[in-house]
XYZ file of C-alpha atoms in Angstrom:
587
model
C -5.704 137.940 131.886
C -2.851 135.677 130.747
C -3.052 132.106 129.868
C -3.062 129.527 132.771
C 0.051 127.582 133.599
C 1.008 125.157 136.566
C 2.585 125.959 138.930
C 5.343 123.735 137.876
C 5.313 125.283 134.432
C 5.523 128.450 136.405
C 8.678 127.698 138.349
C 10.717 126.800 135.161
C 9.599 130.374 133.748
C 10.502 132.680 136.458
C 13.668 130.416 136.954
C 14.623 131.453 133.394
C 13.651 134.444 134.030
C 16.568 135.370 136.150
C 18.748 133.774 133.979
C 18.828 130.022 135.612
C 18.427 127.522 132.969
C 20.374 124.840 134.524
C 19.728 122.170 137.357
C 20.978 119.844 139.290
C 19.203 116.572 141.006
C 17.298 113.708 140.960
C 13.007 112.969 140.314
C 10.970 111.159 142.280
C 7.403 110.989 143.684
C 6.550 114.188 145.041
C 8.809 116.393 141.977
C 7.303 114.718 139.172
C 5.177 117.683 137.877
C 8.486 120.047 137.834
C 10.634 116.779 136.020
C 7.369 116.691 133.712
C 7.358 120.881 132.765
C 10.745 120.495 131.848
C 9.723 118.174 128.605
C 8.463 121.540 127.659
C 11.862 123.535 127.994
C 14.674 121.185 126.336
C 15.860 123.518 124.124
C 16.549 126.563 126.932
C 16.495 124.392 129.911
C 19.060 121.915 130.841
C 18.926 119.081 133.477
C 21.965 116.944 134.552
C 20.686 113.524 136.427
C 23.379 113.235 138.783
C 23.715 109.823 141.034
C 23.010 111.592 144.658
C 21.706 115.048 145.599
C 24.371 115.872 147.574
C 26.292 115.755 144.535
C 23.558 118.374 142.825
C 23.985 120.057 145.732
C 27.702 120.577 145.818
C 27.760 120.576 141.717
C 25.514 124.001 142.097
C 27.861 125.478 144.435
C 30.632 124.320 141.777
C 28.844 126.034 139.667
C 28.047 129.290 141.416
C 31.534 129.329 142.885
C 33.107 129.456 139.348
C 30.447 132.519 137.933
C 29.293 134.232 140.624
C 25.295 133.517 140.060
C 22.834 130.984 141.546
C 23.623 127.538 140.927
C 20.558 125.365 141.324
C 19.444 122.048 142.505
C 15.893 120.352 142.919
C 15.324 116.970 144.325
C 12.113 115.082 145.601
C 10.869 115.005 149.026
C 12.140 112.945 152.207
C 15.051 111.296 152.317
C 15.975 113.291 148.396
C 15.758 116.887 150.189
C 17.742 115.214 153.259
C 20.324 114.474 150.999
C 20.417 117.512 149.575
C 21.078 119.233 153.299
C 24.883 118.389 153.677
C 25.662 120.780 150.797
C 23.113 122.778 151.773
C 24.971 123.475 154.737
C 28.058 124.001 152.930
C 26.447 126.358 151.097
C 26.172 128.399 154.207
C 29.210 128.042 155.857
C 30.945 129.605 152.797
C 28.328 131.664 151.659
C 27.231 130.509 148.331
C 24.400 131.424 146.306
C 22.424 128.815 145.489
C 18.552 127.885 145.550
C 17.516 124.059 146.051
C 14.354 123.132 145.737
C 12.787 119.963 146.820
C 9.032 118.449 146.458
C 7.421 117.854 149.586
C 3.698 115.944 150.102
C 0.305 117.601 148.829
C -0.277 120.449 151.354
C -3.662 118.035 152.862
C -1.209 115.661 154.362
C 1.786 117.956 155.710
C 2.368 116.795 159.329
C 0.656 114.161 158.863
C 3.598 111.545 158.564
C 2.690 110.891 155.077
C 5.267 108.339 153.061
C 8.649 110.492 152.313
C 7.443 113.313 154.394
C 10.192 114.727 156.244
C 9.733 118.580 157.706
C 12.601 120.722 155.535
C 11.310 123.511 156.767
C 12.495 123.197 160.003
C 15.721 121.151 159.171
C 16.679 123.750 156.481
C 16.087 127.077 159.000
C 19.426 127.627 160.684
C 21.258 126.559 157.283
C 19.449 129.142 155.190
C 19.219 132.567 154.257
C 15.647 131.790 153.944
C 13.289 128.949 152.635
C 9.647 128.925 150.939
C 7.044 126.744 151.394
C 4.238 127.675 148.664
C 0.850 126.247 149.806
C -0.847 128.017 146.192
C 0.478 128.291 142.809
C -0.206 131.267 142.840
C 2.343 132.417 145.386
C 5.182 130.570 142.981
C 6.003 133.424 140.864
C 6.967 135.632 144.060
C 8.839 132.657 146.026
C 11.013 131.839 143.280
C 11.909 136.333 142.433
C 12.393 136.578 146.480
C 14.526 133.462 146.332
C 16.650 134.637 143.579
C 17.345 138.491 145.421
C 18.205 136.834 149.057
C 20.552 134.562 147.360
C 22.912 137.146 145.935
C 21.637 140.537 147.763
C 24.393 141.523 150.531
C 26.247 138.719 152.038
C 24.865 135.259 149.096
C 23.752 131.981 150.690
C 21.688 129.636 150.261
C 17.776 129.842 149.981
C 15.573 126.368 150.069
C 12.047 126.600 148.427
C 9.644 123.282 149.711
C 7.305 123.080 146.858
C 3.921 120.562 147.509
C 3.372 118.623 144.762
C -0.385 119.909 144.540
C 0.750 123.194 144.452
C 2.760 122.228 141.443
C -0.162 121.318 139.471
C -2.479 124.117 140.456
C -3.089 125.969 137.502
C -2.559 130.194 138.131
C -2.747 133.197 135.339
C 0.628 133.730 133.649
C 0.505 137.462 134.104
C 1.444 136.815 137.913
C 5.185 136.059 136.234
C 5.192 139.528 135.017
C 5.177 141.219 137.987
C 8.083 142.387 140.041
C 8.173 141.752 143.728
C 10.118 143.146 146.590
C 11.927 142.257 149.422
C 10.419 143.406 152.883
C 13.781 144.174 154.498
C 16.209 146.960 154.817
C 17.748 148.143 151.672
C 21.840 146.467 152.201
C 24.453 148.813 152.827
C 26.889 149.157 149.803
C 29.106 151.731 150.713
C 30.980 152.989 153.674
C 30.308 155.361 156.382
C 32.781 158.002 154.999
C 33.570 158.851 158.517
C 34.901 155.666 158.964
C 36.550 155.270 156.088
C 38.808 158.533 156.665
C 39.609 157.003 160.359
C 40.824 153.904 158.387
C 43.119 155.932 155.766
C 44.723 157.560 158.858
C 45.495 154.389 160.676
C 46.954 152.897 157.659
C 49.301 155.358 156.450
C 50.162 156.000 160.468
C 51.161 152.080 160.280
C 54.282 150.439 160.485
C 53.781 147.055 160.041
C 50.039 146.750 158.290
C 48.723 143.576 156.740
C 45.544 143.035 154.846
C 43.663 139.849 154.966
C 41.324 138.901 151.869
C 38.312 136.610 152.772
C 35.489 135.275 150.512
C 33.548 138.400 150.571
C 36.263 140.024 148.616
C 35.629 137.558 146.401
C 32.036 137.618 145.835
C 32.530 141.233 145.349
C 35.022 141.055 142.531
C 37.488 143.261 144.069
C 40.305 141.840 143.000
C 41.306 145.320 141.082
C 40.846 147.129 143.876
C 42.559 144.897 146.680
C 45.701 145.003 144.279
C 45.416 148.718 143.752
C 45.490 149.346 147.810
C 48.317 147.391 148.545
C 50.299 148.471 145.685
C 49.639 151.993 146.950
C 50.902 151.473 150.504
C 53.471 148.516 149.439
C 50.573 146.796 152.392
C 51.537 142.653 152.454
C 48.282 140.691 151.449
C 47.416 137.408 153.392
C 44.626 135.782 151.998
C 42.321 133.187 153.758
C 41.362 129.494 151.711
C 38.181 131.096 150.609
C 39.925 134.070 149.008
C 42.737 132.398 147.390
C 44.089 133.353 143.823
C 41.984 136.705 144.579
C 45.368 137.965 145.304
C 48.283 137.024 142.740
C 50.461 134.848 144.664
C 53.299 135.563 142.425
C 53.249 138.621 143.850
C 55.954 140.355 145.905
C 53.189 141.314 148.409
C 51.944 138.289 148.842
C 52.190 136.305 151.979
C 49.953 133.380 150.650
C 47.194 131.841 153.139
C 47.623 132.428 156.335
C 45.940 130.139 159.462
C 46.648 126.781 160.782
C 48.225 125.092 157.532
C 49.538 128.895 156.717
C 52.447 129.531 155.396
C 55.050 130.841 158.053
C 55.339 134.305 156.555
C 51.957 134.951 156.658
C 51.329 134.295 160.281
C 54.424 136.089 161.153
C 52.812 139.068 159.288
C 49.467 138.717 161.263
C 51.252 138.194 164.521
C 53.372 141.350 164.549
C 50.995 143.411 163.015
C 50.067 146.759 164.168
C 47.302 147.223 161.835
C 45.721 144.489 160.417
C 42.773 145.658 157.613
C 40.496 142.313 157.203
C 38.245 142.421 154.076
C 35.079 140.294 153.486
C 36.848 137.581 156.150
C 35.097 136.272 159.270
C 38.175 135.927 161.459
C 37.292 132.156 161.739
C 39.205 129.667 164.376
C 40.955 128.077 161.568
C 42.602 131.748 160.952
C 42.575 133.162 164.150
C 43.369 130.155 166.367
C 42.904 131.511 169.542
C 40.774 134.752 169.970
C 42.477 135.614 173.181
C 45.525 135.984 171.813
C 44.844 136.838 168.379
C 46.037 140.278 167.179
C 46.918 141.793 170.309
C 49.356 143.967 169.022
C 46.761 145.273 166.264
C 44.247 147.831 165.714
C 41.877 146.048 163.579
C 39.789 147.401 161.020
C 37.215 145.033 159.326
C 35.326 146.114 156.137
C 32.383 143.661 155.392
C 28.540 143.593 154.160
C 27.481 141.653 156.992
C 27.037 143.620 159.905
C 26.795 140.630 162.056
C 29.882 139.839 161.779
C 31.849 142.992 162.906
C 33.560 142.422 165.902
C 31.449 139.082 166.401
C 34.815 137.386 166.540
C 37.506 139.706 167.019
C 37.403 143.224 169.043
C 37.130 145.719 165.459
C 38.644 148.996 166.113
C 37.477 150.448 162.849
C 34.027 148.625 161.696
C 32.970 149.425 158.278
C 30.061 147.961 156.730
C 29.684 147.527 153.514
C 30.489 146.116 150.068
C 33.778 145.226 149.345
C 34.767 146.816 146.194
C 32.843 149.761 146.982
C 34.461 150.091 150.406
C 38.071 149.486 148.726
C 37.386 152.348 146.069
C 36.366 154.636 148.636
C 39.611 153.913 150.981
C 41.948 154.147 148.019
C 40.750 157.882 147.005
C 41.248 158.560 150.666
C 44.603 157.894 150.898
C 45.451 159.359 147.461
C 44.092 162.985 148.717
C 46.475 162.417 151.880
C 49.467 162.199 149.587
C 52.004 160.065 151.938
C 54.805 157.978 151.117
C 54.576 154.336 151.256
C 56.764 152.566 153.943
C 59.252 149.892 152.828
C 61.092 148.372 155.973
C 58.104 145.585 156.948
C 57.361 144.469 153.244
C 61.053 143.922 152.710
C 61.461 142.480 155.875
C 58.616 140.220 154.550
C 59.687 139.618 151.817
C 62.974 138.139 152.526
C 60.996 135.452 155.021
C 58.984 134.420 151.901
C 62.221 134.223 150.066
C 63.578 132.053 153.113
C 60.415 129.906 153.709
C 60.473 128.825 149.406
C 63.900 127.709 150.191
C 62.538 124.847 152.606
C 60.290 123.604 150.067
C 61.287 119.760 148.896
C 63.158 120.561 145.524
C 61.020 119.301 142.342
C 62.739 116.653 140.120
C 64.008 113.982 142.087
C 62.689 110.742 141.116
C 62.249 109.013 144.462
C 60.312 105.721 144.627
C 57.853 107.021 146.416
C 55.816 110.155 145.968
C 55.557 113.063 148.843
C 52.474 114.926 148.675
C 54.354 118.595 147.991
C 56.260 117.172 145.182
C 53.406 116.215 143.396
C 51.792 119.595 143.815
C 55.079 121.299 142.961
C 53.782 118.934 139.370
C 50.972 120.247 138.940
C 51.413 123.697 139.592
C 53.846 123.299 136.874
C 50.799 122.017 134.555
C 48.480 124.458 135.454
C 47.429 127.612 133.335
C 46.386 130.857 134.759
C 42.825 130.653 134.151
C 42.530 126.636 135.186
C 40.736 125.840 138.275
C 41.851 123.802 140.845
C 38.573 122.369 143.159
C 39.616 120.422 146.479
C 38.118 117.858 148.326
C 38.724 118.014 152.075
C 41.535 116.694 154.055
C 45.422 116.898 153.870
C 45.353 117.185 149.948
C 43.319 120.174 150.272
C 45.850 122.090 152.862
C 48.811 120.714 150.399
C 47.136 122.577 147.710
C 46.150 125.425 149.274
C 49.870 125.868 150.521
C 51.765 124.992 147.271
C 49.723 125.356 144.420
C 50.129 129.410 143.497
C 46.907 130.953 141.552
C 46.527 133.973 140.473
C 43.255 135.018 139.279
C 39.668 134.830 141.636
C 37.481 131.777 141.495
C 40.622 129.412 140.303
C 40.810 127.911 143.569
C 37.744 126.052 144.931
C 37.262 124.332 148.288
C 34.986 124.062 150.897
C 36.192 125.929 153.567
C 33.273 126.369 156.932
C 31.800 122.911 156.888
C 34.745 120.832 155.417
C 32.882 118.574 153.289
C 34.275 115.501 152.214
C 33.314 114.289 149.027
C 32.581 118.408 147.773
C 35.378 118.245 145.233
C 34.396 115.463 142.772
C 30.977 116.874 142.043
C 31.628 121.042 142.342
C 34.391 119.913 139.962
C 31.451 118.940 137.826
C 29.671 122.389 138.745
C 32.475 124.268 137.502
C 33.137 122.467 134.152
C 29.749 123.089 133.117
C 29.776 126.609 134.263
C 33.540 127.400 132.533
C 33.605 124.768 129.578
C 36.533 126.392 128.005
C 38.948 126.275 130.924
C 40.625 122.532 132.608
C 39.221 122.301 135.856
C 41.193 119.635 137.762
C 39.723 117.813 141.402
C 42.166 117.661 143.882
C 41.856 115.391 145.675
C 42.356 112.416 148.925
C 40.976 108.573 148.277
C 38.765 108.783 151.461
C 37.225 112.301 150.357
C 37.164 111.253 146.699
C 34.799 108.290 147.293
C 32.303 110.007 149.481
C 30.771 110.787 146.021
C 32.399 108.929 143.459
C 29.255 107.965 142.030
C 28.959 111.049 140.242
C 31.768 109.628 137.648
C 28.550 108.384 136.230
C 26.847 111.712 135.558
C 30.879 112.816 134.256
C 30.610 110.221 131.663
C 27.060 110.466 130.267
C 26.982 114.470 130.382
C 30.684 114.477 129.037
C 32.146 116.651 131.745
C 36.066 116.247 131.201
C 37.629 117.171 134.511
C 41.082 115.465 135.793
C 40.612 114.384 139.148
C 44.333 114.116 140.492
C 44.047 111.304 143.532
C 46.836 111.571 146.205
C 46.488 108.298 147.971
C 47.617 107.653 151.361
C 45.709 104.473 151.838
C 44.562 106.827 154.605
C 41.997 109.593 156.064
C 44.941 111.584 156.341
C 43.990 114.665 157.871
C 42.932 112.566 161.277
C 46.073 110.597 160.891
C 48.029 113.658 161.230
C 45.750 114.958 164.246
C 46.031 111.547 165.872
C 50.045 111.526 165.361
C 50.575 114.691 166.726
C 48.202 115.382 169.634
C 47.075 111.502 170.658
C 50.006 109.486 170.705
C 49.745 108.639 167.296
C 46.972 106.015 168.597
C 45.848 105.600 165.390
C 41.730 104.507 165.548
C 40.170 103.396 162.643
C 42.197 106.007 160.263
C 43.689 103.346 157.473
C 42.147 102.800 154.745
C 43.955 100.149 152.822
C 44.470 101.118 149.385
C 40.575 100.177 148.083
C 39.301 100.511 145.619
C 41.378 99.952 142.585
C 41.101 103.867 141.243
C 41.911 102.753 137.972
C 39.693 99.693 137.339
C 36.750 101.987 138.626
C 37.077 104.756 136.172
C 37.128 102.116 133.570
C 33.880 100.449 134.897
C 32.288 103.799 134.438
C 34.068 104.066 131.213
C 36.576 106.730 131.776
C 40.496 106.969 131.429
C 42.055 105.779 134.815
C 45.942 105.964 135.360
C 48.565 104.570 138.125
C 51.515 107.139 139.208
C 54.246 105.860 141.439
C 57.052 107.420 140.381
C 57.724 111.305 140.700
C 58.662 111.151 136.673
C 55.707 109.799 135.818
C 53.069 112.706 136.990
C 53.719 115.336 135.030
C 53.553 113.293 131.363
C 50.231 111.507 133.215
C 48.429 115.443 133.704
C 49.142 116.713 129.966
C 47.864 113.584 128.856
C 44.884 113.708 130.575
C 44.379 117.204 129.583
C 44.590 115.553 125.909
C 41.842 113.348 126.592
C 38.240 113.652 125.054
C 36.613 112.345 128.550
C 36.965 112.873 132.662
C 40.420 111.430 133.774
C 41.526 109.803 137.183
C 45.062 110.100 138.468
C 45.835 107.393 141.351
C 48.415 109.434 142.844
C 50.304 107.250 145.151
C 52.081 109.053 147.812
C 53.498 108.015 151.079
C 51.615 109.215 154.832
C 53.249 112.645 155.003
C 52.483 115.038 157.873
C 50.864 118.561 156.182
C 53.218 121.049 158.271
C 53.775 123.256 159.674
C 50.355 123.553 161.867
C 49.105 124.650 165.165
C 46.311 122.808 166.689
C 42.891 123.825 167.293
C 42.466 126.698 169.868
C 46.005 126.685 169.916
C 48.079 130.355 169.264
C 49.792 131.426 165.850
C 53.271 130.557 167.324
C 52.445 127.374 168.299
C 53.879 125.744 164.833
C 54.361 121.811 165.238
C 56.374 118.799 163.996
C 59.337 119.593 161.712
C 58.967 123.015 162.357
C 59.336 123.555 165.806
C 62.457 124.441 166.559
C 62.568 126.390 163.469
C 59.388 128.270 165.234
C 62.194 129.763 167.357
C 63.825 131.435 164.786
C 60.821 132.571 163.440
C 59.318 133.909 165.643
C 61.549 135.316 168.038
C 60.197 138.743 168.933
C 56.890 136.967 170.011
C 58.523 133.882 172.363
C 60.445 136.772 173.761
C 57.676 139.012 174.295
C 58.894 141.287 172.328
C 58.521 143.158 168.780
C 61.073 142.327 166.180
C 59.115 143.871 163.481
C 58.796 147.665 165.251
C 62.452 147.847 165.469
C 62.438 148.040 161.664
């Protein structure tokens, strides 16, 4: 017999027990037990009050994002675990690992309406891996291991645990946290049917125009190493989506950068008159794809991924392969090595030359105009940025400027939310990721309608002295809809402006933190190495004028159908498909 703990006690244990000793959130009624075990744990457990959950939320998946394990939140019950759903949701969409855990009423008066009762269980289902709802302490111990193991096994996500606040201060016998305790379902597949895997070597070296695409699977997986190792061996063009970026050097001759709606031209060009197109931990969402029935035709697909839901669920595969991504990658490399072929060099230089073309349309850096356009001030700060910084977006057209002109190359420098296109995600997984890297700048990109969705959480920034830069580019507008409402309604703008408010700069001074004004083009780059400089969170009120974030194609539209300032240049770029031909098999 051990001694007897709560269950509250419990939690903290077996969440240190896998190595979580930090959290994210907010107390109230029906957490107090958990907020009051963690008086017992200040030396190996840290908390960080935020102002909202759905900052804690999106500060875990910061977190998680930047190290590749759990990040956690906890909140109380009602309207704190509702809060806590928006990132939870996130979570999902771009497959995070995190655990949040909420209190919820004494099990006696579930379903009975009871004051801040709301039914998680049922809210959190389709968001989740999985979620708990512990009606003994004694049942704690396994919840919390299980939760852990669904969150990273296989594909991460999220995993909500609903913990009564009875149930917290049950007492149970301490051995119960010594036990281990497996999951009921089938063991995941790591590596490849070998079968499979040949059939892929033999379509890729038969290729003449191959591209890979990278997706956020790749990324989980580390398999950075081996992504670059496959396309260096076949001289194969890499097109990464937004939740893969930097796992790819973009400074690379192979790469195409992102490809998809705000794409770069090269990179859709690639996918378009591909004959093989090798997709790796990717979904094939609409915002890649565009639309599915004319998406690929030309190309025998073959999609490697640990989910095997998601073969073909999008696109028609013509060489599934589940399993994990570096272990799939390793596999297909020896493969091809024992084949002994030559690589081909006609489509990456034909490639390569379009990237070469498409940099030259690129507004030139140094000009001081009066008034700021949103690429020159990312040209800026990809001037400022080091290899190992990280660069987390919040959602709108600063986040497609960035993903399009801002060049990483390392995995997990590049953070956005990608499924659910969260506004407000970037100040506070900003957060997540300072705490989680401390020795690395971590800047928030970011628009002034996204931006203060959670602003509040310069508050938590200032008393837990995370020192991000938060790099504003202000429109005065929720840019992103602008642009839709310009180019596909008339430019009937409806309720879009947003009319320069607050004062950015006045506001990080009321929470007490170093607020600047940039107008001029000459100004930005002095304004970012300063703020790197500075012992506490910065704000950069970027202003810029209403610039369209091109080129584009619209939802459910086709690859080729690139719009504004680019469409006549869509001609010339795309020739062999307008004509219904193939430019890139007469290479």
């Amino acid at each position: 017999m051990g001694e007897k703990i709560s269950g509250a006690e419990a939690t903290i244990r077996m969440l240190l027990k896998h190595g979580i000793n930090l959290s994210w959130g907010i107390t109230g009624g029906a957490i107090i037990p958990f907020f009051d075990s963690m008086l017992s744990h200040q030396k190996d457990f840290r908390h960080i009050t935020t102002r909202h959950e759905q900052g804690a939320a999106h500060a875990a998946e910061g977190y998680a994002r930047a190290v590749g394990k759990p990040g956690f939140c906890v909140a109380t019950s009602g309207p704190g675990a509702t809060n806590l759903v928006t990132g939870i949701a996130d979570a999902y969409l771009d497959s995070v690992p995190i655990i949040a855990m909420a209190g919820q009423v004494s099990t006696n008066l579930i379903g009975n309406d009871a004051f801040q009762e709301a039914d998680l269980m049922g809210i959190t289902m389709p968001i989740t891996k999985h979620n708990f709802q512990p009606r003994k302490a004694e049942e704690i111990p396994e919840v919390i291991e299980k939760a852990y193991r669904i969150s990273m096994e296989g594909r991460p996500g999220p995993v909500y645990i609903d913990l009564p606040k009875d149930v917290q201060t049950q007492s149970l016998d301490s051995d119960l946290l010594k036990r281990e305790y497996r999951l009921a379902h089938k063991k995941i597949t790591l590596e490849g049917n070998p079968k499979q895997v040949a059939r892929a070597a033999e379509e890729l070296l038969k290729a003449e125009r191959p591209v890979i695409i990278l997706g956020g699977g790749a990324v989980h997986a580390n398999a950075a190493r081996e992504a670059l190792e496959l396309a260096e061996l076949l001289n194969v063009p890499v097109a990464t989506t937004l939740m893969a970026k930097g796992i790819f050097p973009e400074t690379h001759p192979l790469s195409l950068g992102c490809l998809g709606m705000h794409g770069t031209k090269s990179a859709n060009y690639a996918v378009i008159n591909a004959d093989v197109l090798v997709g790796i931990g990717n979904r094939f969402d609409d915002r890649i794809t565009g639309n599915l029935a004319t998406f690929g035709k030309q190309a025998k697909i073959i999609h490697i991924d640990i989910d095997p839901a998601e073969i073909s669920k999008n696109v028609e595969t013509f060489v599934p392969i589940v399993g994990d991504a570096k272990t799939v990658l390793k596999q297909l490399v020896l493969e091809i090595k024992k084949l002994r072929r030559s690589p081909k060099n006609a489509w990456f230089k034909k490639l390569e030359g379009f990237m070469k073309v498409e940099a030259k349309e690129d507004i030139v850096i140094g000009k001081d105009d009066p008034v700021i356009h949103p690429v020159q001030a990312m040209q800026v700060l990809d001037k400022v940025l080091a290899e190992d910084d990280i660069v987390v977006t919040g959602v709108g057209q600063h986040q497609m400027f960035g993903m399009h002109y801002l060049k990483r190359s390392k995995p997990r420098t590049f953070i956005s939310s990608g499924g659910l296109g969260t506004m407000g995600f970037g100040l506070p997984a900003a957060m997540g990721a300072k705490v989680a890297k401390p020795d690395v700048n971590v800047f928030n990109l970011d628009g002034d309608g996204s931006f203060q969705m959670t602003v509040q959480e310069l508050a938590t920034m200032k008393l837990e002295g995370i020192n991000t830069v938060s790099v504003i580019l202000n429109n005065g507008t929720l840019g992103m809809v602008h642009q839709w409402l310009d180019l596909f309604y008339d430019s009937r703008q409806s309720q879009t402006h947003l009319r320069k408010c607050p004062d950015f700069v006045k506001l990080a001074e009321a929470y007490g933190l170093n607020g600047v004004r940039v107008e001029r083009l000459s100004e930005l780059e002095p304004a970012l190495r300063q703020a790197l400089k500075n012992d506490e969170a910065t704000i950069i009120d970027v202003v810029v004028f209403n610039a369209h974030c091109l080129p584009m194609f619209p939802s459910g539209g086709n690859l080729t159908d690139f719009f504004g300032g680019t469409v006549s240049k869509s001609l010339e770029w795309f020739p062999g498909v307008v004509k219904g031909k193939d430019l890139g098999a007469k290479e």
